[in-house]
CSV table of C-alpha atoms in Angstrom, one decimal:
chain,number,residue,atom,x,y,z
K,7,GLY,CA,41.0,-60.0,-106.3
K,8,GLY,CA,37.4,-61.0,-105.5
K,9,THR,CA,38.2,-63.2,-102.5
K,10,SER,CA,37.5,-61.6,-99.1
K,11,LEU,CA,37.5,-63.2,-95.6
K,12,PRO,CA,35.6,-61.8,-92.6
K,13,SER,CA,38.7,-60.3,-91.1
K,14,THR,CA,38.9,-57.8,-94.0
K,15,TYR,CA,35.2,-56.7,-93.8
K,16,PRO,CA,35.6,-53.8,-91.3
K,17,GLN,CA,38.2,-52.2,-93.6
K,18,MET,CA,36.0,-52.6,-96.7
K,19,ASP,CA,32.9,-51.4,-94.8
K,20,ALA,CA,34.8,-48.3,-93.7
K,21,GLN,CA,36.0,-47.6,-97.3
K,22,LEU,CA,32.5,-47.9,-98.7
K,23,GLY,CA,31.1,-45.8,-95.9
K,24,THR,CA,33.5,-43.0,-96.7
K,25,CYS,CA,32.5,-43.1,-100.4
K,26,GLN,CA,28.8,-42.9,-99.4
K,27,THR,CA,29.4,-40.1,-97.0
K,28,VAL,CA,31.3,-38.0,-99.5
K,29,ALA,CA,28.7,-38.6,-102.2
K,30,ASP,CA,25.9,-37.7,-99.8
K,31,GLU,CA,27.6,-34.5,-98.7
K,32,VAL,CA,28.2,-33.4,-102.3
K,33,LEU,CA,24.5,-34.0,-103.1
K,34,ALA,CA,23.2,-32.3,-100.0
K,35,VAL,CA,25.4,-29.2,-100.4
K,36,THR,CA,24.5,-28.9,-104.1
K,37,LEU,CA,20.8,-29.1,-103.4
K,38,ARG,CA,20.9,-26.7,-100.5
K,39,ALA,CA,22.9,-24.2,-102.6
K,40,ARG,CA,20.0,-24.2,-105.0
K,41,MET,CA,17.4,-24.0,-102.2
K,42,VAL,CA,18.7,-20.8,-100.7
K,43,ARG,CA,18.2,-19.0,-104.1
K,44,GLU,CA,14.4,-19.6,-103.9
K,45,ALA,CA,12.2,-16.7,-102.9
K,46,PRO,CA,10.7,-16.8,-99.4
K,47,CYS,CA,7.4,-18.6,-99.0
K,48,ILE,CA,4.9,-19.0,-96.1
K,49,HIS,CA,4.2,-22.6,-97.0
K,50,GLN,CA,6.2,-25.7,-96.2
K,51,ARG,CA,8.0,-26.8,-99.3
K,52,LEU,CA,9.4,-30.0,-100.7
K,53,PHE,CA,12.5,-29.3,-102.8
K,54,ILE,CA,13.2,-32.2,-105.2
K,55,GLY,CA,16.5,-32.3,-107.2
K,56,ASN,CA,17.2,-34.7,-110.0
K,57,GLN,CA,21.0,-34.9,-110.0
K,58,THR,CA,21.2,-37.8,-112.4
K,59,GLY,CA,21.9,-37.8,-116.1
K,60,ALA,CA,18.4,-39.1,-117.0
K,61,ASP,CA,14.9,-37.6,-116.9
K,62,PHE,CA,12.8,-38.8,-114.0
K,63,ASN,CA,9.1,-39.6,-114.2
K,64,GLY,CA,8.0,-41.7,-111.3
K,65,TRP,CA,6.7,-42.2,-107.8
K,66,ILE,CA,8.2,-40.5,-104.7
K,67,GLU,CA,7.5,-41.3,-101.0
K,68,HIS,CA,8.5,-38.6,-98.4
K,69,GLU,CA,7.7,-38.0,-94.8
K,70,PRO,CA,7.6,-34.2,-94.1
K,71,TRP,CA,8.1,-33.0,-90.6
K,72,PHE,CA,5.2,-31.1,-88.9
K,73,GLU,CA,6.4,-31.1,-85.3
K,74,TRP,CA,3.9,-33.7,-84.2
K,75,THR,CA,1.0,-32.0,-86.1
K,76,ARG,CA,-1.2,-34.5,-87.9
K,77,TRP,CA,-1.9,-34.3,-91.6
K,78,GLN,CA,-5.2,-32.5,-92.1
K,79,PRO,CA,-7.9,-33.8,-94.5
K,80,ASP,CA,-7.9,-30.5,-96.6
K,81,TRP,CA,-4.1,-30.4,-97.0
K,82,GLY,CA,-2.4,-31.2,-100.3
K,83,LEU,CA,0.4,-30.5,-102.7
K,84,ILE,CA,0.7,-27.9,-105.4
K,85,ASP,CA,3.5,-27.3,-107.9
K,86,GLU,CA,5.3,-24.2,-109.2
K,87,ARG,CA,2.2,-23.3,-111.3
K,88,ASN,CA,-0.2,-23.7,-108.5
K,89,ARG,CA,-1.6,-26.9,-110.0
K,90,ALA,CA,-2.7,-29.6,-107.6
K,91,VAL,CA,-0.4,-32.6,-107.4
K,92,PRO,CA,-2.4,-35.8,-106.5
K,93,CYS,CA,-1.0,-37.4,-103.3
K,94,GLN,CA,-1.9,-40.2,-100.9
K,95,VAL,CA,-1.1,-40.4,-97.2
K,96,LEU,CA,0.5,-43.7,-96.3
K,97,GLN,CA,1.4,-45.3,-93.0
K,98,SER,CA,4.6,-43.8,-91.6
K,99,GLU,CA,7.7,-45.9,-91.6
K,100,ASP,CA,7.4,-45.5,-87.8
K,101,CYS,CA,4.3,-47.6,-87.1
K,102,PHE,CA,3.7,-45.8,-83.8
K,103,SER,CA,3.8,-42.3,-85.2
K,104,ASP,CA,1.1,-39.9,-86.5
K,105,ALA,CA,3.6,-38.5,-89.0
K,106,PRO,CA,2.3,-38.8,-92.6
K,107,ARG,CA,4.2,-40.5,-95.4
K,108,LEU,CA,3.2,-38.9,-98.7
K,109,LEU,CA,3.1,-40.7,-102.0
K,110,PHE,CA,3.0,-38.7,-105.2
K,111,ARG,CA,4.2,-38.8,-108.8
K,112,ILE,CA,6.4,-36.2,-110.4
K,113,ARG,CA,8.4,-35.4,-113.5
K,114,ALA,CA,11.9,-33.9,-113.2
K,115,GLY,CA,14.3,-33.4,-116.1
K,116,ARG,CA,17.9,-34.3,-115.7
K,117,GLY,CA,19.8,-31.9,-113.6
K,118,THR,CA,16.7,-29.9,-112.7
K,119,CYS,CA,14.8,-29.2,-109.4
K,120,ARG,CA,11.1,-29.1,-108.6
K,121,THR,CA,9.4,-27.3,-105.7
K,122,LEU,CA,6.1,-28.5,-104.3
K,123,ARG,CA,4.2,-26.7,-101.6
K,124,ILE,CA,1.9,-28.0,-98.8
K,125,VAL,CA,-1.3,-26.0,-98.7
K,126,SER,CA,-4.7,-26.2,-97.2
K,127,GLY,CA,-8.2,-26.1,-98.9
K,128,LEU,CA,-7.6,-28.8,-101.5
K,129,ASN,CA,-9.8,-31.6,-100.2
K,130,GLN,CA,-8.1,-34.3,-102.2
K,131,SER,CA,-10.0,-37.5,-102.7
K,132,THR,CA,-9.4,-40.4,-100.4
K,133,ASP,CA,-11.6,-42.9,-102.2
K,134,PRO,CA,-10.0,-46.1,-103.5
K,135,GLY,CA,-8.8,-45.6,-107.0
K,136,PRO,CA,-8.7,-48.0,-110.0
K,137,CYS,CA,-5.5,-49.5,-108.5
K,138,SER,CA,-7.6,-51.4,-105.9
K,139,PHE,CA,-7.2,-55.2,-105.9
K,140,ASP,CA,-7.5,-58.3,-103.7
K,141,LEU,CA,-4.6,-60.5,-102.7
K,142,VAL,CA,-5.8,-64.1,-102.3
K,143,SER,CA,-3.8,-66.9,-100.7
K,144,HIS,CA,-4.7,-70.4,-101.9
K,145,ARG,CA,-4.1,-72.9,-99.1
K,146,GLY,CA,-1.0,-70.9,-98.1
K,147,ARG,CA,0.9,-72.2,-101.2
K,148,THR,CA,0.1,-69.7,-104.0
K,149,LEU,CA,-0.8,-66.0,-104.2
K,150,ARG,CA,-3.1,-64.4,-106.7
K,151,VAL,CA,-3.8,-60.7,-107.5
K,152,LYS,CA,-7.5,-60.2,-108.4
K,153,ARG,CA,-9.2,-57.1,-109.7
K,154,PRO,CA,-11.8,-56.5,-112.4
K,155,GLY,CA,-10.4,-57.8,-115.7
K,156,LEU,CA,-7.2,-59.2,-114.1
K,157,SER,CA,-6.3,-62.4,-112.3
K,158,TRP,CA,-2.5,-62.7,-112.0
K,159,LYS,CA,-0.6,-65.4,-110.2
K,160,VAL,CA,2.2,-64.0,-108.1
K,161,PRO,CA,5.6,-65.7,-109.0
K,162,ASP,CA,6.5,-68.6,-106.8
K,163,LEU,CA,9.4,-68.7,-104.3
K,164,GLN,CA,11.4,-71.9,-104.5
K,165,LEU,CA,14.3,-73.2,-102.4
K,166,HIS,CA,16.8,-75.4,-104.2
K,167,GLU,CA,19.9,-77.3,-103.1
K,168,ASP,CA,23.1,-75.6,-104.2
K,169,ARG,CA,26.5,-77.2,-103.4
K,170,SER,CA,28.5,-75.3,-106.0
K,171,ASP,CA,31.4,-73.1,-104.8
K,172,THR,CA,31.3,-69.4,-104.2
K,173,TRP,CA,31.5,-68.6,-107.9
K,174,SER,CA,29.8,-71.7,-109.2
K,175,HIS,CA,32.8,-72.8,-111.3
K,176,GLY,CA,32.3,-75.6,-113.8
K,177,ILE,CA,28.5,-75.2,-114.3
K,178,ASP,CA,26.3,-72.9,-116.4
K,179,ARG,CA,23.0,-73.6,-114.5
K,180,TYR,CA,21.8,-74.5,-111.0
K,181,ARG,CA,20.4,-78.1,-111.2
K,182,GLY,CA,19.9,-78.7,-107.5
K,183,PRO,CA,16.7,-80.4,-106.5
K,184,LEU,CA,13.8,-78.5,-105.1
K,185,ARG,CA,13.7,-78.5,-101.3
K,186,ALA,CA,10.9,-76.2,-100.3
K,187,LYS,CA,8.3,-73.7,-101.5
K,188,ALA,CA,6.9,-70.7,-99.8
K,189,ILE,CA,4.1,-71.2,-97.2
K,190,TRP,CA,2.1,-68.0,-96.7
K,191,SER,CA,-0.2,-66.7,-93.9
K,192,ARG,CA,-3.3,-64.5,-94.4
K,193,ALA,CA,-2.8,-61.3,-96.4
K,194,ARG,CA,-3.6,-58.0,-94.8
K,195,LEU,CA,-4.5,-54.7,-96.6
K,196,VAL,CA,-2.1,-51.9,-95.5
K,197,ASP,CA,-2.8,-49.1,-97.9
K,198,GLN,CA,-5.8,-48.2,-100.2
K,199,GLY,CA,-6.4,-44.9,-101.8
K,200,PRO,CA,-6.6,-43.0,-105.1
K,201,LEU,CA,-3.0,-43.7,-106.0
K,202,LEU,CA,-1.9,-46.9,-104.4
K,203,CYS,CA,-3.3,-50.2,-103.1
K,204,ALA,CA,-0.9,-52.4,-101.1
K,205,TRP,CA,-1.2,-55.8,-99.3
K,206,CYS,CA,1.3,-57.4,-96.9
K,207,ILE,CA,1.8,-61.1,-96.2
K,208,ASP,CA,4.2,-63.1,-94.1
K,209,GLY,CA,5.4,-66.6,-94.6
K,210,ARG,CA,8.3,-69.0,-94.4
K,211,ILE,CA,10.4,-71.1,-96.8
K,212,GLY,CA,12.7,-73.8,-95.4
K,213,ARG,CA,14.1,-72.3,-92.2
K,214,SER,CA,13.9,-68.7,-93.4
K,215,ARG,CA,11.2,-66.1,-92.7
K,216,ILE,CA,9.8,-64.1,-95.6
K,217,ALA,CA,7.6,-61.0,-95.9
K,218,ALA,CA,6.1,-59.6,-99.1
K,219,GLU,CA,4.3,-56.4,-100.0
K,220,ILE,CA,2.4,-56.4,-103.2
K,221,ARG,CA,1.6,-53.0,-104.7
K,222,SER,CA,-0.5,-51.6,-107.6
K,223,TYR,CA,-0.4,-47.9,-108.6
K,224,THR,CA,-3.1,-46.0,-110.4
K,225,GLY,CA,-2.4,-45.7,-114.2
K,226,GLU,CA,0.5,-48.2,-114.1
K,227,ALA,CA,0.4,-51.5,-116.0
K,228,PHE,CA,2.7,-53.3,-113.6
K,229,ILE,CA,2.6,-55.1,-110.2
K,230,GLU,CA,5.4,-54.3,-107.7
K,231,ILE,CA,6.7,-56.9,-105.3
K,232,ARG,CA,8.8,-55.8,-102.3
K,233,LEU,CA,10.3,-58.9,-100.7
K,234,ARG,CA,12.2,-59.2,-97.4
K,235,VAL,CA,13.9,-62.5,-96.4
K,236,THR,CA,15.5,-63.4,-93.1
K,237,TRP,CA,18.0,-65.9,-94.6
K,238,LEU,CA,18.8,-68.9,-92.5
K,239,GLU,CA,19.8,-71.5,-95.1
K,240,THR,CA,22.9,-73.7,-95.7
K,241,HIS,CA,23.8,-74.8,-99.2
K,242,ARG,CA,20.6,-73.5,-100.6
K,243,LEU,CA,19.5,-71.1,-103.4
K,244,LEU,CA,16.4,-69.0,-103.4
K,245,ARG,CA,14.5,-68.3,-106.7
K,246,LEU,CA,11.5,-66.3,-107.8
K,247,VAL,CA,9.9,-68.4,-110.5
K,248,TRP,CA,7.4,-66.9,-112.9
K,249,PRO,CA,5.6,-69.3,-115.3
K,250,GLN,CA,4.4,-67.8,-118.6
K,251,ALA,CA,1.2,-68.2,-120.5
K,252,ALA,CA,3.1,-69.0,-123.7
K,253,ALA,CA,6.5,-70.4,-124.6
K,254,ILE,CA,9.4,-67.9,-124.2
K,255,LEU,CA,11.1,-67.5,-127.6
K,256,HIS,CA,14.0,-65.4,-126.2
K,257,ARG,CA,14.6,-62.5,-123.8
K,258,LEU,CA,16.4,-59.2,-123.9
K,259,ASP,CA,18.5,-58.8,-120.7
K,260,GLY,CA,19.9,-55.5,-119.4
K,261,VAL,CA,23.7,-55.4,-119.3
K,262,ALA,CA,26.1,-52.6,-118.4
K,263,GLY,CA,25.6,-49.9,-121.1
K,264,GLY,CA,22.8,-51.6,-123.0
K,265,SER,CA,21.0,-54.9,-123.5
K,266,LEU,CA,21.8,-58.4,-124.9
K,267,ARG,CA,19.5,-61.0,-126.5
K,268,ARG,CA,19.7,-64.4,-124.9
K,269,ALA,CA,18.1,-67.8,-125.6
K,270,SER,CA,15.7,-69.5,-123.2
K,271,ASP,CA,18.0,-72.4,-122.7
K,272,GLY,CA,18.1,-72.7,-118.9
K,273,ALA,CA,21.6,-71.3,-118.6
K,274,GLU,CA,22.3,-68.8,-115.7
K,275,ARG,CA,23.4,-65.4,-116.9
K,276,PRO,CA,24.2,-62.1,-115.3
K,277,VAL,CA,21.6,-59.3,-115.6
K,278,HIS,CA,21.5,-55.6,-114.9
K,279,ASP,CA,18.2,-54.0,-113.9
K,280,ARG,CA,15.8,-55.5,-116.4
K,281,THR,CA,14.7,-58.3,-118.7
K,282,LEU,CA,12.1,-58.4,-121.5
K,283,LEU,CA,10.6,-61.6,-122.7
K,284,LYS,CA,9.3,-62.3,-126.2
K,285,LEU,CA,6.6,-64.9,-126.1
K,286,GLU,CA,5.4,-67.3,-128.8
K,287,ASN,CA,1.9,-65.8,-128.9
K,288,GLY,CA,3.5,-62.4,-129.8
K,289,ALA,CA,3.2,-60.8,-126.4
K,290,ARG,CA,6.0,-59.2,-124.5
K,291,THR,CA,6.4,-59.1,-120.8
K,292,GLY,CA,9.1,-57.7,-118.6
K,293,VAL,CA,10.6,-57.4,-115.1
K,294,VAL,CA,12.4,-54.5,-113.6
K,295,LEU,CA,14.8,-56.1,-111.1
K,296,PRO,CA,17.4,-53.7,-109.6
K,297,ASP,CA,18.2,-56.1,-106.7
K,298,VAL,CA,18.7,-59.2,-108.8
K,299,PHE,CA,22.0,-60.0,-110.5
K,300,SER,CA,21.5,-63.3,-112.4
K,301,LEU,CA,18.6,-65.2,-113.9
K,302,SER,CA,17.8,-68.0,-116.3
K,303,SER,CA,14.7,-69.0,-118.3
K,304,THR,CA,13.3,-72.1,-119.9
K,305,ARG,CA,10.7,-72.3,-122.6
K,306,ARG,CA,8.0,-71.9,-119.9
K,307,GLU,CA,9.3,-69.9,-117.0
K,308,LEU,CA,11.5,-67.1,-115.9
K,309,ARG,CA,13.8,-67.9,-112.9
K,310,LEU,CA,15.3,-65.0,-110.9
K,311,THR,CA,18.2,-66.0,-108.5
K,312,LEU,CA,17.7,-64.0,-105.3
K,313,LEU,CA,20.0,-65.5,-102.7
K,314,ARG,CA,22.6,-68.2,-102.3
K,315,SER,CA,24.4,-69.6,-99.2
K,316,ALA,CA,27.6,-70.9,-100.7
K,317,VAL,CA,30.7,-71.5,-98.5
K,318,MET,CA,32.6,-68.2,-98.2
K,319,ALA,CA,35.6,-67.6,-100.5
K,320,HIS,CA,35.5,-71.3,-101.6
K,321,HIS,CA,37.1,-72.2,-104.9
K,322,ALA,CA,36.5,-75.5,-106.7
K,323,PRO,CA,39.1,-77.8,-104.9
K,324,HIS,CA,39.4,-80.6,-107.4
K,325,ASP,CA,38.1,-81.8,-110.8
K,326,GLY,CA,35.2,-83.6,-109.2
K,327,TRP,CA,33.7,-80.4,-107.7
K,328,PRO,CA,30.9,-79.4,-107.7
K,329,VAL,CA,28.6,-82.2,-106.9
K,330,SER,CA,26.6,-83.1,-110.0
K,331,TYR,CA,22.8,-83.6,-109.8
K,332,THR,CA,21.0,-86.2,-111.9
């Protein structure tokens, strides 16, 4: 019924693990059944299946296995029509390995498969592309993305007090006072090439450690933020706060099966995958947020709720709960 104590977690984890294992097996068997129908080939191949109900057009990262052979400068990818597929070699997920991690963009229609081959003699460019940018930390308090024609302030991380119960009964917004903001160290460039530029930066907020990777892709009009938090807070709420250049008239939030127009009245609302803001100056700006499940907005800023540390399975015990803030 929505209330679970730690003693029930092993059972739930086992049930979820079974579901994931069965789903993974179905996908793997289905993909391999298609692979064996392919004609023999002397090249190593990447077989990519889109088993979803929607067309795919986006970025893929993959680490092919070469038995400890390093990626060579003249290697590259070609598609089914022998056309070169631009790719960039990134740092492997294993920082002590010579194995390459390939980044490339591909289209795959719903229910279809694509086959890419790794070949030699392509001599793909390794020069920094138009995605190149600088990440600047101002006194460790604010971050800014800078490149020709763009100076964009990275949204702020804020830590607020939160003494509401597990489900935040009796309130429609989090009013707790601000307790801390992020403090960042020096940024470091981790990837720069024709397709991707990425910076990493570490920091802290309250008692928690934070690490962010800021990415820009060639040909894309967005900035990607990958955030990792080692959460050590009590009765606190973590937000990502994005001030806007003009007043927010309203927003269009993603919900299950569609979208819903909502006012910028400060109220906390559930969200699914995305939100699109309509600004007073006529501009539109949006966020894709698959790991965020609620947000709010005022006339001047968008506030994404990332983490809470409420007491586990705690229901409002009396009419005076939660503690009100003035």
